[in-house]
Amino acid sequence: MASPFNPEKTPTLLLIAPFFLWGTAMVAMKGMIATTTPLFLATLRLVPAGVLVLMVAAILGRKQPTTWQGWAWISGFALVDGTLFQGFLAEGLQRTGAGLGSVMIDSQPIAVALMARFLFKEIVGPLGWLGLVIGIVGISLLGLPDDWILQAWSGLTTTLTTGQWPAQETALFNPWLQGVDLPAVLLGHGEWLMLLAALSMAVGTVMIAYVARHVDPVVATGWHMIFGGLPLLGLSAYTEVHQWQGITPEGWLAILYSTVFGSAIAYGVFFYLASKGNLTSLSALTFLTPVFALTFSMSLLSENLTTVQWIGVGLTLVSIYLVNQRAVIAQAAMAGLTQPAIHTVVAAISPQLANALTDWLRSHSPVDSSSDGSSP
């Protein structure tokens, strides 16, 4: 049996590699997406990468699926994490920047934490729930049009300062009152397509724990890329035209990088590690992906964000950090509260409070850990 995933014993470069490759692959895709079509690009990122992963799996002697349950799990995994994820990602990338889109996609640990809580009994805890709330606010700032956010803020400020609800022409929810087609507006913003991609990836991340019960995770990763890419190829052939005629040599190099490094290598490493242990712990470095994507998109593609979007980026990254590092933060806080100096100060203020704090620390040790809740 393979040894369980242990972040402390796994080489740092191996842990960081998937997130660096995903972030830079987003920039590479955005840089050439205007020369091709989104579904065709998604197909090129999946199918060849799946073939490469299966070739490596064969060289390593990985066992192929032998049961119908294994193929069924691969098919479901392919639909969710292949077809839906890459389809939403490619369509969304046409409507938003690489850096901002990466922030939306990499909010998926928030959904992973929720699903792992109910499926695998991993503890979310107060810090985790706080992170989820902050994440919802951050994603809203990223996904809603800036004028809606500014209008809502103006209406809320008016209400708090005057005690009067704004008039209808400046109402807090004026876009809805005016009969705006909300789904069309949101889907027209690539950020929400990226959010759908994030939810698809989150479900796929949780599914790999079940897939690994029946199939080798590396083999499953390869087949799910091929199975997930074939529907996209069919949709591209049916709905898109001039898929490859405008691609430049630099564009083909960008596709090659996204396929080999951003898909085959990144997916293979990520889902191999994901099959080994705690899902939330593995996602601890996910916030690095949008950092890499923002850095390279600003320097190479000259992408700029508005003030509202920067605030949303900051809140989303804080949320991801709180959700994924809640156990570490909680343990550090517990260690600080157990210091004799802290107890002395509290006792000087109120002996009863000091006794209550001591009893609470004894009953909550550790208070917010998720490190013991490993997936099956």
Short mmCIF file of C-alpha atoms in Angstrom, two decimals:
data_model
loop_
_atom_site.label_atom_id
_atom_site.label_comp_id
_atom_site.label_asym_id
_atom_site.label_seq_id
_atom_site.Cartn_x
_atom_site.Cartn_y
_atom_site.Cartn_z
CA MET A 1 0.00 0.00 0.00
CA ALA A 2 1.27 3.46 -0.88
CA SER A 3 2.34 5.62 1.98
CA PRO A 4 -0.09 8.40 2.96
CA PHE A 5 0.40 11.93 1.76
CA ASN A 6 2.56 13.93 4.14
CA PRO A 7 3.19 17.58 3.24
CA GLU A 8 6.20 17.74 5.56
CA LYS A 9 7.98 14.86 3.81
CA THR A 10 6.97 15.76 0.25
CA PRO A 11 9.57 17.86 -1.62
CA THR A 12 8.57 21.53 -1.75
CA LEU A 13 9.04 21.76 -5.51
CA LEU A 14 6.69 18.81 -6.00
CA LEU A 15 4.02 20.48 -3.88
CA ILE A 16 4.33 23.83 -5.64
CA ALA A 17 4.69 22.45 -9.19
CA PRO A 18 0.98 21.90 -10.03
CA PHE A 19 0.00 25.38 -8.91
CA PHE A 20 2.87 27.10 -10.72
CA LEU A 21 2.12 25.15 -13.89
CA TRP A 22 -1.62 25.86 -13.72
CA GLY A 23 -1.03 29.57 -13.17
CA THR A 24 1.43 29.95 -16.02
CA ALA A 25 -0.66 27.72 -18.32
CA MET A 26 -3.59 30.11 -17.82
CA VAL A 27 -1.40 32.96 -19.03
CA ALA A 28 -0.20 30.91 -22.02
CA MET A 29 -3.78 30.02 -22.98
CA LYS A 30 -5.01 33.60 -22.61
CA GLY A 31 -2.16 34.86 -24.77
CA MET A 32 -3.28 32.82 -27.78
CA ILE A 33 -7.00 32.18 -27.26
CA ALA A 34 -7.94 34.94 -29.71
CA THR A 35 -6.42 32.86 -32.53
CA THR A 36 -8.53 29.75 -31.92
CA THR A 37 -11.87 28.65 -30.45
CA PRO A 38 -12.45 27.78 -26.77
CA LEU A 39 -13.79 24.24 -27.08
CA PHE A 40 -11.08 23.26 -29.56
CA LEU A 41 -8.47 24.70 -27.20
CA ALA A 42 -9.97 22.73 -24.29
CA THR A 43 -9.80 19.56 -26.39
CA LEU A 44 -6.14 20.14 -27.22
CA ARG A 45 -5.37 20.64 -23.55
CA LEU A 46 -7.06 17.40 -22.51
CA VAL A 47 -6.77 14.59 -25.06
CA PRO A 48 -3.02 14.75 -25.87
CA ALA A 49 -2.26 15.24 -22.18
CA GLY A 50 -4.28 12.13 -21.35
CA VAL A 51 -2.33 10.11 -23.89
CA LEU A 52 0.94 11.31 -22.35
CA VAL A 53 -0.20 10.40 -18.83
CA LEU A 54 -1.24 6.91 -19.94
CA MET A 55 2.10 6.41 -21.67
CA VAL A 56 3.91 7.31 -18.46
CA ALA A 57 1.57 5.06 -16.47
CA ALA A 58 2.39 2.15 -18.80
CA ILE A 59 6.12 2.76 -18.45
CA LEU A 60 5.72 2.80 -14.65
CA GLY A 61 3.71 -0.43 -14.78
CA ARG A 62 0.50 1.11 -13.44
CA LYS A 63 -2.46 -1.25 -13.52
CA GLN A 64 -5.28 -0.52 -15.97
CA PRO A 65 -8.96 -0.63 -14.86
CA THR A 66 -10.41 -4.15 -14.79
CA THR A 67 -13.93 -3.66 -13.38
CA TRP A 68 -17.03 -1.88 -14.60
CA GLN A 69 -17.07 0.13 -11.37
CA GLY A 70 -13.63 1.48 -12.21
CA TRP A 71 -14.65 2.54 -15.72
CA ALA A 72 -17.89 4.04 -14.36
CA TRP A 73 -15.99 6.17 -11.84
CA ILE A 74 -13.54 7.26 -14.56
CA SER A 75 -16.46 8.26 -16.81
CA GLY A 76 -18.09 10.33 -14.08
CA PHE A 77 -14.76 11.86 -13.19
CA ALA A 78 -14.18 12.68 -16.87
CA LEU A 79 -17.55 14.40 -17.23
CA VAL A 80 -17.09 16.60 -14.16
CA ASP A 81 -13.37 17.36 -14.08
CA GLY A 82 -12.71 16.98 -17.79
CA THR A 83 -15.62 18.13 -19.93
CA LEU A 84 -17.27 20.59 -17.55
CA PHE A 85 -14.13 22.00 -15.95
CA GLN A 86 -12.12 22.56 -19.14
CA GLY A 87 -15.19 23.69 -21.08
CA PHE A 88 -16.14 26.35 -18.54
CA LEU A 89 -12.49 27.37 -18.18
CA ALA A 90 -11.91 27.88 -21.91
CA GLU A 91 -15.20 29.73 -22.42
CA GLY A 92 -14.58 31.90 -19.37
CA LEU A 93 -11.04 32.71 -20.42
CA GLN A 94 -12.42 34.44 -23.52
CA ARG A 95 -14.32 36.87 -21.30
CA THR A 96 -11.87 37.60 -18.51
CA GLY A 97 -8.16 37.97 -17.82
CA ALA A 98 -5.88 35.08 -16.97
CA GLY A 99 -5.05 36.41 -13.51
CA LEU A 100 -8.60 37.24 -12.48
CA GLY A 101 -9.93 33.99 -13.94
CA SER A 102 -7.33 32.05 -12.00
CA VAL A 103 -8.47 33.66 -8.75
CA MET A 104 -12.03 32.51 -9.42
CA ILE A 105 -10.99 28.99 -10.37
CA ASP A 106 -8.73 28.60 -7.37
CA SER A 107 -11.51 29.44 -4.98
CA GLN A 108 -12.31 25.72 -5.37
CA PRO A 109 -10.69 24.79 -1.99
CA ILE A 110 -13.63 26.59 -0.38
CA ALA A 111 -16.02 24.13 -2.02
CA VAL A 112 -13.63 21.23 -1.34
CA ALA A 113 -13.61 22.10 2.37
CA LEU A 114 -17.42 22.09 2.50
CA MET A 115 -17.76 18.79 0.66
CA ALA A 116 -14.94 17.17 2.65
CA ARG A 117 -16.71 18.31 5.82
CA PHE A 118 -19.91 16.45 4.97
CA LEU A 119 -18.44 13.50 3.07
CA PHE A 120 -15.26 12.77 5.02
CA LYS A 121 -16.09 14.50 8.34
CA GLU A 122 -13.12 16.86 8.01
CA ILE A 123 -13.49 19.68 10.54
CA VAL A 124 -14.10 23.18 9.18
CA GLY A 125 -14.07 25.02 12.51
CA PRO A 126 -14.56 28.73 13.26
CA LEU A 127 -11.61 29.90 11.16
CA GLY A 128 -12.78 27.80 8.23
CA TRP A 129 -16.32 29.20 8.39
CA LEU A 130 -14.93 32.73 8.65
CA GLY A 131 -12.84 32.02 5.56
CA LEU A 132 -15.91 30.77 3.70
CA VAL A 133 -17.83 33.96 4.47
CA ILE A 134 -14.90 36.14 3.40
CA GLY A 135 -14.59 34.04 0.24
CA ILE A 136 -18.22 34.62 -0.70
CA VAL A 137 -17.73 38.37 -0.34
CA GLY A 138 -14.50 38.28 -2.34
CA ILE A 139 -15.98 36.21 -5.16
CA SER A 140 -18.98 38.54 -5.30
CA LEU A 141 -16.69 41.55 -5.71
CA LEU A 142 -14.90 39.73 -8.53
CA GLY A 143 -17.94 38.36 -10.31
CA LEU A 144 -20.48 41.18 -10.15
CA PRO A 145 -20.11 44.26 -12.39
CA ASP A 146 -18.25 47.09 -10.69
CA ASP A 147 -21.11 49.55 -11.15
CA TRP A 148 -23.43 47.17 -9.28
CA ILE A 149 -20.97 46.95 -6.40
CA LEU A 150 -20.42 50.72 -6.27
CA GLN A 151 -24.15 51.37 -6.52
CA ALA A 152 -24.89 48.90 -3.74
CA TRP A 153 -22.18 50.46 -1.57
CA SER A 154 -23.57 53.93 -2.21
CA GLY A 155 -27.08 52.80 -1.29
CA LEU A 156 -25.88 51.06 1.85
CA THR A 157 -23.89 54.13 2.90
CA THR A 158 -26.94 56.33 2.38
CA THR A 159 -29.05 54.00 4.46
CA LEU A 160 -26.57 53.90 7.34
CA THR A 161 -25.96 57.67 7.40
CA THR A 162 -29.52 58.93 6.87
CA GLY A 163 -31.55 56.04 8.19
CA GLN A 164 -33.63 56.12 5.01
CA TRP A 165 -33.85 53.48 2.35
CA PRO A 166 -32.61 54.76 -1.05
CA ALA A 167 -35.14 55.73 -3.68
CA GLN A 168 -35.86 53.19 -6.37
CA GLU A 169 -33.59 54.86 -8.92
CA THR A 170 -30.64 54.35 -6.55
CA ALA A 171 -31.92 51.26 -4.80
CA LEU A 172 -29.50 48.71 -3.47
CA PHE A 173 -30.79 46.03 -5.82
CA ASN A 174 -31.66 48.30 -8.72
CA PRO A 175 -30.28 45.93 -11.39
CA TRP A 176 -32.86 43.32 -10.37
CA LEU A 177 -35.64 45.91 -10.04
CA GLN A 178 -34.98 47.07 -13.57
CA GLY A 179 -35.58 43.57 -14.91
CA VAL A 180 -32.01 42.82 -15.87
CA ASP A 181 -31.49 39.31 -17.26
CA LEU A 182 -29.26 38.29 -14.36
CA PRO A 183 -28.08 34.87 -15.70
CA ALA A 184 -27.17 36.42 -19.06
CA VAL A 185 -25.28 39.26 -17.39
CA LEU A 186 -23.37 36.96 -15.04
CA LEU A 187 -22.51 34.37 -17.69
CA GLY A 188 -21.40 37.20 -19.95
CA HIS A 189 -18.75 37.90 -17.33
CA GLY A 190 -16.07 35.26 -17.58
CA GLU A 191 -15.58 35.27 -13.81
CA TRP A 192 -18.80 33.32 -13.28
CA LEU A 193 -17.91 30.78 -15.91
CA MET A 194 -14.62 30.43 -14.05
CA LEU A 195 -16.57 29.92 -10.83
CA LEU A 196 -18.50 27.09 -12.50
CA ALA A 197 -15.14 25.67 -13.54
CA ALA A 198 -13.98 25.93 -9.93
CA LEU A 199 -17.05 24.05 -8.68
CA SER A 200 -16.47 21.34 -11.29
CA MET A 201 -12.85 20.96 -10.22
CA ALA A 202 -13.87 20.87 -6.57
CA VAL A 203 -16.25 17.99 -7.22
CA GLY A 204 -13.52 16.25 -9.24
CA THR A 205 -11.02 16.71 -6.40
CA VAL A 206 -13.40 15.02 -3.98
CA MET A 207 -14.29 12.30 -6.51
CA ILE A 208 -10.66 11.19 -6.88
CA ALA A 209 -10.79 9.73 -3.38
CA TYR A 210 -13.57 7.39 -4.56
CA VAL A 211 -12.02 6.78 -7.98
CA ALA A 212 -8.77 5.67 -6.31
CA ARG A 213 -10.66 2.84 -4.58
CA HIS A 214 -11.19 1.16 -7.94
CA VAL A 215 -8.49 2.55 -10.27
CA ASP A 216 -4.90 3.64 -10.02
CA PRO A 217 -5.11 7.47 -9.67
CA VAL A 218 -2.49 8.16 -12.36
CA VAL A 219 -4.27 5.87 -14.84
CA ALA A 220 -7.61 7.43 -13.92
CA THR A 221 -6.16 10.88 -14.56
CA GLY A 222 -5.07 9.90 -18.06
CA TRP A 223 -8.32 8.23 -19.07
CA HIS A 224 -10.45 11.01 -17.61
CA MET A 225 -8.62 13.52 -19.80
CA ILE A 226 -9.31 11.49 -22.94
CA PHE A 227 -12.94 10.73 -22.07
CA GLY A 228 -13.51 14.32 -20.96
CA GLY A 229 -11.98 15.77 -24.10
CA LEU A 230 -13.98 13.75 -26.63
CA PRO A 231 -17.34 15.50 -25.93
CA LEU A 232 -15.56 18.85 -26.22
CA LEU A 233 -14.13 17.77 -29.58
CA GLY A 234 -17.61 16.84 -30.77
CA LEU A 235 -19.08 20.15 -29.60
CA SER A 236 -16.23 22.02 -31.26
CA ALA A 237 -16.78 20.24 -34.58
CA TYR A 238 -20.52 20.95 -34.41
CA THR A 239 -20.55 24.56 -33.16
CA GLU A 240 -17.18 26.12 -34.01
CA VAL A 241 -15.39 27.03 -37.25
CA HIS A 242 -11.81 27.95 -38.15
CA GLN A 243 -10.49 26.27 -35.03
CA TRP A 244 -6.82 26.06 -36.02
CA GLN A 245 -6.31 28.14 -39.15
CA GLY A 246 -5.34 31.29 -37.23
CA ILE A 247 -2.98 29.73 -34.70
CA THR A 248 0.54 31.11 -34.98
CA PRO A 249 3.75 29.14 -34.26
CA GLU A 250 3.95 30.94 -30.90
CA GLY A 251 0.36 29.88 -30.28
CA TRP A 252 1.18 26.23 -30.93
CA LEU A 253 4.06 26.53 -28.44
CA ALA A 254 1.63 27.97 -25.88
CA ILE A 255 -0.76 25.07 -26.49
CA LEU A 256 2.12 22.61 -26.16
CA TYR A 257 3.11 24.14 -22.82
CA SER A 258 -0.47 24.12 -21.55
CA THR A 259 -0.97 20.52 -22.64
CA VAL A 260 2.27 18.97 -21.41
CA PHE A 261 3.03 21.06 -18.36
CA GLY A 262 -0.31 22.64 -17.46
CA SER A 263 -2.32 19.43 -17.90
CA ALA A 264 -0.31 16.18 -18.10
CA ILE A 265 2.32 16.95 -15.46
CA ALA A 266 0.25 19.26 -13.23
CA TYR A 267 -2.83 16.99 -13.16
CA GLY A 268 -0.79 13.85 -12.73
CA VAL A 269 1.06 15.22 -9.71
CA PHE A 270 -2.01 16.87 -8.14
CA PHE A 271 -4.39 13.94 -8.35
CA TYR A 272 -1.69 11.47 -7.34
CA LEU A 273 -1.15 13.47 -4.14
CA ALA A 274 -4.90 14.04 -3.72
CA SER A 275 -5.48 10.29 -3.67
CA LYS A 276 -3.03 9.86 -0.80
CA GLY A 277 -4.63 11.81 2.02
CA ASN A 278 -6.31 14.88 3.44
CA LEU A 279 -7.83 16.90 0.62
CA THR A 280 -7.86 20.19 2.46
CA SER A 281 -4.23 19.85 3.49
CA LEU A 282 -3.22 19.27 -0.13
CA SER A 283 -5.07 22.42 -1.14
CA ALA A 284 -3.01 24.51 1.31
CA LEU A 285 -0.89 25.91 -1.53
CA THR A 286 -3.71 26.49 -4.00
CA PHE A 287 -3.68 30.22 -3.35
CA LEU A 288 -0.29 30.30 -5.10
CA THR A 289 -1.89 29.58 -8.48
CA PRO A 290 -3.64 32.97 -8.83
CA VAL A 291 -0.53 34.65 -7.44
CA PHE A 292 1.54 33.11 -10.24
CA ALA A 293 -1.18 33.85 -12.81
CA LEU A 294 -1.59 37.48 -11.71
CA THR A 295 2.16 38.05 -11.70
CA PHE A 296 2.76 36.67 -15.18
CA SER A 297 -0.44 38.09 -16.71
CA MET A 298 0.40 41.59 -15.52
CA SER A 299 3.98 41.37 -16.74
CA LEU A 300 3.42 39.50 -20.02
CA LEU A 301 -0.14 40.41 -21.02
CA SER A 302 -0.38 43.87 -19.37
CA GLU A 303 -3.63 42.94 -17.65
CA ASN A 304 -4.93 45.43 -15.08
CA LEU A 305 -7.60 45.09 -12.42
CA THR A 306 -9.98 47.70 -11.06
CA THR A 307 -9.91 48.75 -7.41
CA VAL A 308 -13.01 46.68 -6.66
CA GLN A 309 -11.45 43.63 -8.29
CA TRP A 310 -8.21 44.04 -6.33
CA ILE A 311 -10.24 44.12 -3.12
CA GLY A 312 -12.03 40.98 -4.25
CA VAL A 313 -8.70 39.30 -5.07
CA GLY A 314 -7.36 40.15 -1.62
CA LEU A 315 -10.45 38.85 0.19
CA THR A 316 -10.51 35.66 -1.89
CA LEU A 317 -6.84 34.91 -1.21
CA VAL A 318 -7.37 35.58 2.51
CA SER A 319 -10.34 33.22 2.41
CA ILE A 320 -8.37 30.46 0.70
CA TYR A 321 -5.55 30.87 3.20
CA LEU A 322 -7.90 30.74 6.21
CA VAL A 323 -9.73 27.69 4.90
CA ASN A 324 -6.58 25.74 4.11
CA GLN A 325 -4.36 26.86 6.99
CA ARG A 326 -7.02 26.94 9.70
CA ALA A 327 -5.43 24.06 11.61
CA VAL A 328 -2.00 25.72 11.66
CA ILE A 329 -3.46 29.09 12.71
CA ALA A 330 -5.60 27.49 15.41
CA GLN A 331 -2.68 25.53 16.83
CA ALA A 332 -0.53 28.67 16.92
CA ALA A 333 -3.30 30.55 18.70
CA MET A 334 -3.72 27.70 21.19
CA ALA A 335 0.00 27.67 21.84
CA GLY A 336 -0.08 31.41 22.48
CA LEU A 337 -3.02 31.18 24.88
CA THR A 338 -1.27 28.48 26.92
CA GLN A 339 1.73 30.73 27.65
CA PRO A 340 2.14 31.52 31.37
CA ALA A 341 2.38 35.25 30.62
CA ILE A 342 -1.04 35.22 28.97
CA HIS A 343 -2.54 33.35 31.92
CA THR A 344 -0.98 35.83 34.35
CA VAL A 345 -2.45 38.82 32.52
CA VAL A 346 -5.90 37.22 32.30
CA ALA A 347 -5.77 36.23 35.98
CA ALA A 348 -4.88 39.80 36.93
CA ILE A 349 -7.96 41.02 35.07
CA SER A 350 -10.32 38.32 36.32
CA PRO A 351 -9.48 35.05 38.14
CA GLN A 352 -12.82 33.62 37.02
CA LEU A 353 -11.98 34.40 33.40
CA ALA A 354 -8.57 32.76 33.83
CA ASN A 355 -10.17 29.60 35.18
CA ALA A 356 -12.70 29.57 32.37
CA LEU A 357 -9.91 30.00 29.81
CA THR A 358 -7.97 27.10 31.34
CA ASP A 359 -11.03 24.84 31.24
CA TRP A 360 -11.75 25.86 27.65
CA LEU A 361 -8.18 25.15 26.52
CA ARG A 362 -8.30 21.71 28.12
CA SER A 363 -11.53 20.85 26.32
CA HIS A 364 -10.39 22.22 22.95
CA SER A 365 -6.98 20.69 22.33
CA PRO A 366 -6.64 20.95 19.36
CA VAL A 367 -9.66 23.18 18.67
CA ASP A 368 -9.66 23.56 14.88
CA SER A 369 -7.53 20.80 13.51
CA SER A 370 -8.31 19.04 10.30
CA SER A 371 -5.09 17.11 10.08
CA ASP A 372 -6.59 13.93 11.51
CA GLY A 373 -9.51 13.78 9.11
CA SER A 374 -8.06 11.95 6.16
CA SER A 375 -10.13 10.78 3.24
CA PRO A 376 -10.75 7.08 2.88
#
